[in-house]
Structures are given as structure tokens and as C-alpha cells.
PDB file of C-alpha atoms in Angstrom:
ATOM      1  CA  ASP A   1      -3.237  -2.394  20.213  1.00  0.00           C
ATOM      2  CA  THR A   2      -3.703  -0.518  16.971  1.00  0.00           C
ATOM      3  CA  ALA A   3      -0.279   0.054  15.206  1.00  0.00           C
ATOM      4  CA  VAL A   4      -1.254   2.736  12.650  1.00  0.00           C
ATOM      5  CA  SER A   5      -4.616   4.240  13.278  1.00  0.00           C
ATOM      6  CA  GLN A   6      -6.471   6.862  11.210  1.00  0.00           C
ATOM      7  CA  THR A   7      -9.525   9.079  11.939  1.00  0.00           C
ATOM      8  CA  PRO A   8     -11.983   9.308  10.666  1.00  0.00           C
ATOM      9  CA  LYS A   9     -12.867   6.133   8.888  1.00  0.00           C
ATOM     10  CA  TYR A  10     -15.316   7.717   6.814  1.00  0.00           C
ATOM     11  CA  LEU A  11     -15.650  11.392   5.754  1.00  0.00           C
ATOM     12  CA  VAL A  12     -18.472  12.545   3.454  1.00  0.00           C
ATOM     13  CA  THR A  13     -18.144  16.412   2.528  1.00  0.00           C
ATOM     14  CA  GLN A  14     -19.329  19.129   0.108  1.00  0.00           C
ATOM     15  CA  MET A  15     -16.963  20.342  -2.669  1.00  0.00           C
ATOM     16  CA  GLY A  16     -15.135  23.442  -1.568  1.00  0.00           C
ATOM     17  CA  ASN A  17     -14.803  22.448   2.030  1.00  0.00           C
ATOM     18  CA  ASP A  18     -11.492  22.043   3.969  1.00  0.00           C
ATOM     19  CA  LYS A  19     -10.957  18.919   6.041  1.00  0.00           C
ATOM     20  CA  SER A  20      -8.154  17.017   7.728  1.00  0.00           C
ATOM     21  CA  ILE A  21      -7.420  13.563   8.148  1.00  0.00           C
ATOM     22  CA  LYS A  22      -5.141  12.198  11.225  1.00  0.00           C
ATOM     23  CA  CYS A  23      -2.828   9.505  11.392  1.00  0.00           C
ATOM     24  CA  GLU A  24      -0.936   8.344  14.503  1.00  0.00           C
ATOM     25  CA  GLN A  25       1.409   5.225  14.862  1.00  0.00           C
ATOM     26  CA  ASN A  26       2.695   3.721  17.972  1.00  0.00           C
ATOM     27  CA  LEU A  27       5.274   1.565  16.563  1.00  0.00           C
ATOM     28  CA  GLY A  28       8.146   4.123  17.361  1.00  0.00           C
ATOM     29  CA  HIS A  29       8.784   4.457  13.670  1.00  0.00           C
ATOM     30  CA  ASP A  30      10.417   7.750  12.291  1.00  0.00           C
ATOM     31  CA  THR A  31       8.982   7.640   8.811  1.00  0.00           C
ATOM     32  CA  MET A  32       5.242   8.277   7.872  1.00  0.00           C
ATOM     33  CA  TYR A  33       3.459   8.284   4.564  1.00  0.00           C
ATOM     34  CA  TRP A  34       0.329   9.249   2.786  1.00  0.00           C
ATOM     35  CA  TYR A  35      -0.989   7.094  -0.075  1.00  0.00           C
ATOM     36  CA  LYS A  36      -4.289   7.583  -2.249  1.00  0.00           C
ATOM     37  CA  GLN A  37      -6.200   4.643  -3.643  1.00  0.00           C
ATOM     38  CA  ASP A  38      -8.433   5.643  -6.347  1.00  0.00           C
ATOM     39  CA  SER A  39     -11.756   3.921  -7.411  1.00  0.00           C
ATOM     40  CA  LYS A  40      -9.762   1.417  -9.593  1.00  0.00           C
ATOM     41  CA  LYS A  41      -7.802   0.426  -6.575  1.00  0.00           C
ATOM     42  CA  PHE A  42      -4.536   2.090  -7.826  1.00  0.00           C
ATOM     43  CA  LEU A  43      -2.411   3.091  -4.931  1.00  0.00           C
ATOM     44  CA  LYS A  44       0.138   6.037  -5.265  1.00  0.00           C
ATOM     45  CA  ILE A  45       2.270   7.653  -2.740  1.00  0.00           C
ATOM     46  CA  MET A  46       1.490  11.262  -1.973  1.00  0.00           C
ATOM     47  CA  PHE A  47       3.999  12.203   0.892  1.00  0.00           C
ATOM     48  CA  SER A  48       6.829  10.869   3.020  1.00  0.00           C
ATOM     49  CA  TYR A  49       7.889  12.433   6.299  1.00  0.00           C
ATOM     50  CA  ASN A  50      11.003  11.135   8.329  1.00  0.00           C
ATOM     51  CA  ASN A  51      11.379  12.778  11.709  1.00  0.00           C
ATOM     52  CA  LYS A  52       8.933  15.510  10.864  1.00  0.00           C
ATOM     53  CA  GLU A  53      10.895  16.482   7.673  1.00  0.00           C
ATOM     54  CA  LEU A  54       9.175  16.237   4.263  1.00  0.00           C
ATOM     55  CA  ILE A  55      11.210  13.471   2.195  1.00  0.00           C
ATOM     56  CA  ILE A  56       8.816  12.687  -0.630  1.00  0.00           C
ATOM     57  CA  ASN A  57       6.243  15.033  -2.336  1.00  0.00           C
ATOM     58  CA  GLU A  58       4.846  13.622  -5.341  1.00  0.00           C
ATOM     59  CA  THR A  59       3.002  15.721  -7.936  1.00  0.00           C
ATOM     60  CA  VAL A  60       0.141  16.457  -5.630  1.00  0.00           C
ATOM     61  CA  PRO A  61      -1.903  19.749  -5.798  1.00  0.00           C
ATOM     62  CA  ASN A  62      -0.836  22.247  -3.067  1.00  0.00           C
ATOM     63  CA  ARG A  63      -4.419  22.030  -1.753  1.00  0.00           C
ATOM     64  CA  PHE A  64      -2.999  18.997  -0.005  1.00  0.00           C
ATOM     65  CA  SER A  65      -0.716  19.892   3.052  1.00  0.00           C
ATOM     66  CA  PRO A  66       0.759  17.502   5.174  1.00  0.00           C
ATOM     67  CA  LYS A  67       1.658  18.298   8.871  1.00  0.00           C
ATOM     68  CA  SER A  68       3.751  16.228  11.126  1.00  0.00           C
ATOM     69  CA  PRO A  69       3.575  17.595  14.627  1.00  0.00           C
ATOM     70  CA  ASP A  70       5.839  14.974  15.899  1.00  0.00           C
ATOM     71  CA  LYS A  71       7.227  11.693  14.511  1.00  0.00           C
ATOM     72  CA  ALA A  72       4.248   9.606  15.764  1.00  0.00           C
ATOM     73  CA  HIS A  73       1.807  11.777  13.798  1.00  0.00           C
ATOM     74  CA  LEU A  74       1.308  12.784  10.254  1.00  0.00           C
ATOM     75  CA  ASN A  75      -1.879  14.648   9.367  1.00  0.00           C
ATOM     76  CA  LEU A  76      -3.404  15.475   5.941  1.00  0.00           C
ATOM     77  CA  HIS A  77      -5.116  18.662   5.433  1.00  0.00           C
ATOM     78  CA  ILE A  78      -7.089  19.217   2.294  1.00  0.00           C
ATOM     79  CA  ASN A  79      -8.379  22.656   1.045  1.00  0.00           C
ATOM     80  CA  SER A  80     -11.034  23.416  -1.408  1.00  0.00           C
ATOM     81  CA  LEU A  81     -12.050  19.624  -1.932  1.00  0.00           C
ATOM     82  CA  GLU A  82     -12.903  18.749  -5.314  1.00  0.00           C
ATOM     83  CA  LEU A  83     -14.928  15.600  -6.743  1.00  0.00           C
ATOM     84  CA  GLY A  84     -11.752  14.129  -8.049  1.00  0.00           C
ATOM     85  CA  ASP A  85     -10.363  13.833  -4.298  1.00  0.00           C
ATOM     86  CA  SER A  86     -12.853  11.020  -3.374  1.00  0.00           C
ATOM     87  CA  ALA A  87     -10.596   8.086  -2.686  1.00  0.00           C
ATOM     88  CA  VAL A  88      -9.313   6.281   0.126  1.00  0.00           C
ATOM     89  CA  TYR A  89      -6.241   7.582   1.755  1.00  0.00           C
ATOM     90  CA  PHE A  90      -3.981   5.410   3.430  1.00  0.00           C
ATOM     91  CA  CYS A  91      -1.251   6.354   6.082  1.00  0.00           C
ATOM     92  CA  ALA A  92       1.808   4.147   6.708  1.00  0.00           C
ATOM     93  CA  SER A  93       4.754   4.120   8.840  1.00  0.00           C
ATOM     94  CA  SER A  94       8.428   2.519   8.761  1.00  0.00           C
ATOM     95  CA  GLN A  95      11.529   2.482  10.534  1.00  0.00           C
ATOM     96  CA  GLY A  96      13.636   4.455   8.136  1.00  0.00           C
ATOM     97  CA  GLY A  97      12.711   4.909   4.609  1.00  0.00           C
ATOM     98  CA  THR A  98      13.899   1.382   3.454  1.00  0.00           C
ATOM     99  CA  GLU A  99      12.135  -0.771   6.051  1.00  0.00           C
ATOM    100  CA  THR A 100       8.634  -2.419   5.664  1.00  0.00           C
ATOM    101  CA  GLN A 101       5.937  -0.233   5.627  1.00  0.00           C
ATOM    102  CA  TYR A 102       2.739  -0.866   7.830  1.00  0.00           C
ATOM    103  CA  PHE A 103      -0.523   0.543   6.884  1.00  0.00           C
ATOM    104  CA  GLY A 104      -3.539   2.274   8.608  1.00  0.00           C
ATOM    105  CA  PRO A 105      -7.113   0.980   7.909  1.00  0.00           C
ATOM    106  CA  GLY A 106      -7.736   3.988   5.301  1.00  0.00           C
ATOM    107  CA  THR A 107      -9.901   6.857   5.365  1.00  0.00           C
ATOM    108  CA  ARG A 108     -12.630   6.818   2.917  1.00  0.00           C
ATOM    109  CA  LEU A 109     -13.390  10.354   1.653  1.00  0.00           C
ATOM    110  CA  LEU A 110     -16.468  11.101  -0.588  1.00  0.00           C
ATOM    111  CA  VAL A 111     -16.722  14.626  -1.868  1.00  0.00           C
ATOM    112  CA  LEU A 112     -20.086  15.347  -3.090  1.00  0.00           C
TER     113      LEU A 112
ATOM    114  CA  GLY B   1      10.203   6.022 -12.712  1.00  0.00           C
ATOM    115  CA  GLU B   2       9.355   2.540 -11.417  1.00  0.00           C
ATOM    116  CA  ASP B   3       6.589   0.709 -13.062  1.00  0.00           C
ATOM    117  CA  VAL B   4       4.995  -2.240 -11.421  1.00  0.00           C
ATOM    118  CA  GLU B   5       2.335  -4.475 -13.395  1.00  0.00           C
ATOM    119  CA  GLN B   6       0.137  -7.333 -12.284  1.00  0.00           C
ATOM    120  CA  SER B   7      -2.889  -9.246 -14.010  1.00  0.00           C
ATOM    121  CA  LEU B   8      -6.166  -7.830 -12.860  1.00  0.00           C
ATOM    122  CA  PHE B   9      -8.064 -10.998 -12.077  1.00  0.00           C
ATOM    123  CA  LEU B  10      -7.266 -14.643 -11.023  1.00  0.00           C
ATOM    124  CA  SER B  11     -10.064 -17.167 -10.486  1.00  0.00           C
ATOM    125  CA  VAL B  12      -9.157 -20.649  -8.536  1.00  0.00           C
ATOM    126  CA  ARG B  13     -10.987 -23.508  -7.002  1.00  0.00           C
ATOM    127  CA  GLU B  14     -10.835 -24.120  -3.146  1.00  0.00           C
ATOM    128  CA  GLY B  15      -7.894 -26.265  -2.221  1.00  0.00           C
ATOM    129  CA  ASP B  16      -5.838 -25.593  -5.515  1.00  0.00           C
ATOM    130  CA  SER B  17      -2.768 -23.389  -5.713  1.00  0.00           C
ATOM    131  CA  SER B  18      -2.786 -19.685  -6.649  1.00  0.00           C
ATOM    132  CA  VAL B  19       0.004 -18.053  -8.323  1.00  0.00           C
ATOM    133  CA  ILE B  20      -0.048 -14.303  -8.731  1.00  0.00           C
ATOM    134  CA  ASN B  21       2.598 -12.703 -10.996  1.00  0.00           C
ATOM    135  CA  CYS B  22       4.189  -9.205 -11.031  1.00  0.00           C
ATOM    136  CA  THR B  23       6.546  -7.486 -13.005  1.00  0.00           C
ATOM    137  CA  TYR B  24       8.642  -4.320 -12.077  1.00  0.00           C
ATOM    138  CA  THR B  25      10.946  -2.132 -14.188  1.00  0.00           C
ATOM    139  CA  ASP B  26      13.645  -0.773 -11.572  1.00  0.00           C
ATOM    140  CA  SER B  27      16.580  -3.255 -11.315  1.00  0.00           C
ATOM    141  CA  SER B  28      17.825  -1.444  -8.171  1.00  0.00           C
ATOM    142  CA  SER B  29      14.688  -2.242  -6.237  1.00  0.00           C
ATOM    143  CA  THR B  30      15.862  -3.469  -2.903  1.00  0.00           C
ATOM    144  CA  TYR B  31      12.767  -5.122  -1.453  1.00  0.00           C
ATOM    145  CA  LEU B  32       9.748  -6.434  -3.112  1.00  0.00           C
ATOM    146  CA  TYR B  33       6.517  -6.877  -0.844  1.00  0.00           C
ATOM    147  CA  TRP B  34       3.114  -8.670  -1.224  1.00  0.00           C
ATOM    148  CA  TYR B  35       0.194  -6.885   0.465  1.00  0.00           C
ATOM    149  CA  LYS B  36      -3.384  -8.131   0.914  1.00  0.00           C
ATOM    150  CA  GLN B  37      -6.557  -6.018   0.804  1.00  0.00           C
ATOM    151  CA  GLU B  38      -9.863  -7.535   1.956  1.00  0.00           C
ATOM    152  CA  PRO B  39     -13.090  -5.526   0.756  1.00  0.00           C
ATOM    153  CA  GLY B  40     -13.340  -2.324   2.812  1.00  0.00           C
ATOM    154  CA  ALA B  41     -10.237  -2.910   4.725  1.00  0.00           C
ATOM    155  CA  GLY B  42      -6.796  -1.611   4.865  1.00  0.00           C
ATOM    156  CA  LEU B  43      -3.513  -3.197   3.399  1.00  0.00           C
ATOM    157  CA  GLN B  44      -2.099  -6.149   5.344  1.00  0.00           C
ATOM    158  CA  LEU B  45       1.506  -7.027   4.858  1.00  0.00           C
ATOM    159  CA  LEU B  46       1.831 -10.616   3.736  1.00  0.00           C
ATOM    160  CA  THR B  47       5.438 -11.194   3.043  1.00  0.00           C
ATOM    161  CA  TYR B  48       8.470  -9.494   1.415  1.00  0.00           C
ATOM    162  CA  ILE B  49      11.618 -10.636  -0.143  1.00  0.00           C
ATOM    163  CA  PHE B  50      15.054  -9.117  -0.347  1.00  0.00           C
ATOM    164  CA  SER B  51      16.496  -8.586  -3.861  1.00  0.00           C
ATOM    165  CA  ASN B  52      19.325 -10.832  -3.252  1.00  0.00           C
ATOM    166  CA  MET B  53      17.155 -13.920  -2.554  1.00  0.00           C
ATOM    167  CA  ASP B  54      15.192 -15.854  -5.076  1.00  0.00           C
ATOM    168  CA  MET B  55      12.959 -17.509  -2.985  1.00  0.00           C
ATOM    169  CA  LYS B  56      11.090 -17.306   0.411  1.00  0.00           C
ATOM    170  CA  GLN B  57       8.633 -19.641   2.126  1.00  0.00           C
ATOM    171  CA  ASP B  58       6.312 -18.685   4.808  1.00  0.00           C
ATOM    172  CA  GLN B  59       3.705 -21.169   5.616  1.00  0.00           C
ATOM    173  CA  ARG B  60       1.356 -21.506   2.891  1.00  0.00           C
ATOM    174  CA  LEU B  61       2.963 -18.608   1.114  1.00  0.00           C
ATOM    175  CA  THR B  62       5.879 -18.991  -1.440  1.00  0.00           C
ATOM    176  CA  VAL B  63       7.492 -16.028  -3.017  1.00  0.00           C
ATOM    177  CA  LEU B  64       9.738 -16.491  -6.099  1.00  0.00           C
ATOM    178  CA  LEU B  65      11.907 -13.762  -7.462  1.00  0.00           C
ATOM    179  CA  ASN B  66      13.669 -13.673 -10.898  1.00  0.00           C
ATOM    180  CA  LYS B  67      15.782 -10.762 -10.622  1.00  0.00           C
ATOM    181  CA  LYS B  68      17.090 -10.850 -14.255  1.00  0.00           C
ATOM    182  CA  ASP B  69      13.562 -10.958 -15.542  1.00  0.00           C
ATOM    183  CA  LYS B  70      12.425  -8.433 -12.795  1.00  0.00           C
ATOM    184  CA  HIS B  71       9.628 -11.021 -12.119  1.00  0.00           C
ATOM    185  CA  LEU B  72       8.027 -11.691  -8.736  1.00  0.00           C
ATOM    186  CA  SER B  73       5.379 -14.345  -7.930  1.00  0.00           C
ATOM    187  CA  LEU B  74       3.232 -15.267  -4.855  1.00  0.00           C
ATOM    188  CA  ARG B  75       2.144 -18.667  -4.609  1.00  0.00           C
ATOM    189  CA  ILE B  76      -0.798 -19.615  -2.276  1.00  0.00           C
ATOM    190  CA  ALA B  77      -1.010 -23.271  -1.402  1.00  0.00           C
ATOM    191  CA  ASP B  78      -4.300 -24.940  -0.564  1.00  0.00           C
ATOM    192  CA  THR B  79      -6.398 -21.694  -1.282  1.00  0.00           C
ATOM    193  CA  GLN B  80      -9.211 -21.044   0.887  1.00  0.00           C
ATOM    194  CA  THR B  81     -12.329 -18.892   0.542  1.00  0.00           C
ATOM    195  CA  GLY B  82     -10.677 -16.674   3.124  1.00  0.00           C
ATOM    196  CA  ASP B  83      -7.941 -15.873   0.650  1.00  0.00           C
ATOM    197  CA  SER B  84     -10.408 -13.793  -1.613  1.00  0.00           C
ATOM    198  CA  ALA B  85      -8.892 -10.502  -1.714  1.00  0.00           C
ATOM    199  CA  ILE B  86      -6.904  -8.094  -3.837  1.00  0.00           C
ATOM    200  CA  TYR B  87      -3.174  -8.820  -3.800  1.00  0.00           C
ATOM    201  CA  PHE B  88      -0.569  -5.892  -4.271  1.00  0.00           C
ATOM    202  CA  CYS B  89       2.878  -6.331  -5.381  1.00  0.00           C
ATOM    203  CA  ALA B  90       5.087  -3.373  -4.445  1.00  0.00           C
ATOM    204  CA  ALA B  91       8.797  -2.578  -5.177  1.00  0.00           C
ATOM    205  CA  GLN B  92      10.932  -0.490  -2.791  1.00  0.00           C
ATOM    206  CA  GLY B  93      13.081   1.714  -5.141  1.00  0.00           C
ATOM    207  CA  GLY B  94      15.226   4.754  -4.329  1.00  0.00           C
ATOM    208  CA  GLY B  95      14.248   7.692  -2.433  1.00  0.00           C
ATOM    209  CA  ASN B  96      12.143   5.675   0.271  1.00  0.00           C
ATOM    210  CA  LYS B  97       9.735   5.030  -2.587  1.00  0.00           C
ATOM    211  CA  LEU B  98       7.185   2.196  -2.586  1.00  0.00           C
ATOM    212  CA  THR B  99       5.529   1.647  -5.863  1.00  0.00           C
ATOM    213  CA  PHE B 100       2.631  -0.440  -6.067  1.00  0.00           C
ATOM    214  CA  GLY B 101       1.219  -2.654  -8.992  1.00  0.00           C
ATOM    215  CA  THR B 102      -2.468  -2.334  -9.963  1.00  0.00           C
ATOM    216  CA  GLY B 103      -3.571  -5.260  -7.871  1.00  0.00           C
ATOM    217  CA  THR B 104      -4.704  -8.718  -8.487  1.00  0.00           C
ATOM    218  CA  GLN B 105      -8.307  -9.631  -7.631  1.00  0.00           C
ATOM    219  CA  LEU B 106      -8.143 -13.339  -6.368  1.00  0.00           C
ATOM    220  CA  LYS B 107     -11.528 -14.929  -6.439  1.00  0.00           C
ATOM    221  CA  VAL B 108     -11.768 -18.604  -4.757  1.00  0.00           C
ATOM    222  CA  GLU B 109     -14.724 -20.759  -5.889  1.00  0.00           C
ATOM    223  CA  LEU B 110     -16.096 -23.490  -4.035  1.00  0.00           C
TER     224      LEU B 110
END
């Protein structure tokens, strides 16, 4: 059973397009996160949601919009994709904001 | 904000012990984590330590925490080729925020 899953695993698209990445967790956690890992493997948090409410919103361009339809899902929509958006995006979840975070397998986004 | 630093590379021979070091800046960090990332894969939680502990052992893994110096280390005993990966240290600070280090690439040679 996959605890935190993401779709798609790979995403190749043209600059200017709009795309979404989906994340689902079946751990019963109430907090979900999006992280970005750049080409140098540096990981940085983008967003955190607790029970569908935005808790953390780092300095991310407003082209990125997270959407949480329920506490088991946190999707990431990206408008007007740019070359610099190419990265691996990881979803994670935890029970509460202070508990251990479990990560999904990542979505590798390449913008051409 | 929190700053977490690690050395970028470590090379060891199979069977030796590996020690990966990490420093952090926020003394109020509550939990400190070690994650492993194999090539092309996601992040796997290895172990974690609460800030009021100074050592935690889990099979081949030993975590040492020096809270005064804000220094964390991960020791892997009897390192195997399957341990080759990037190891990330992460500190849990205020506001539910997990700050990651730059990652240490561990290479295990025969």
C-alpha cells in the first residue's frame, strides 16, 4: 500500500503551459506539504496545509496555487510554466505539524 | 530563519563506518531527522531524534545530538554498497517548518 502517492511521476511540458500535480495520502494525516528540489538537490518547503487550511506559504510565485479538496489530497497547480520551474516536486504528510513527515516518490517536472 | 548545513560528499570503503555531520542554527528545533534519497527516488525517513535526547541507536544507525553546539551526526556501521545515496539532515523549527540541509552524497567503494 502506497502511503503518499503523487501523479504524474514525470511531466514534460512547454513554457507557458498550465499543469497540475496531484498528491494523495492514505495515512489519515491532517497536514500535507509541497517541497521543491532543485537541480543541486536542495530541498525547500513551498506550502503546508492543515485540515484544508493553508499554514505555510513560503515566498513562492503566485503562479503556484495549492488546492486541498479534503485532508487526504493536496494538489499543486502551476500557471504559465517557466524554465526555472523545472525541478522535482515532493509531497509529504504528517499528523499535526510537529510530527514526522512522510514523503511521496516525487514528480519530475521538465519545462522546455 | 533556520540554516542547516552538511558537507557535500563522503566516500568510505565497504565494511567501514560512515559518519555524516550536520549543523543547524535554530536552538529551538524540536526534532531532527535523517532522510535517505537513492538516485531517482523519493525521500525515505531513516531515523529522528528529539531535542532532549543526545543519542539514539537503531540497528546499524546511531544518531548523536550535541544541542549546545547544534551539531547532529549519523553514524552508519558496517557500511554497504546499498547505503550509497544522498543523506539529508532536517530540523523541525517553529510554524511546522522542516528545513533541510544541502544533502551529503555518500559513496561506498568496494
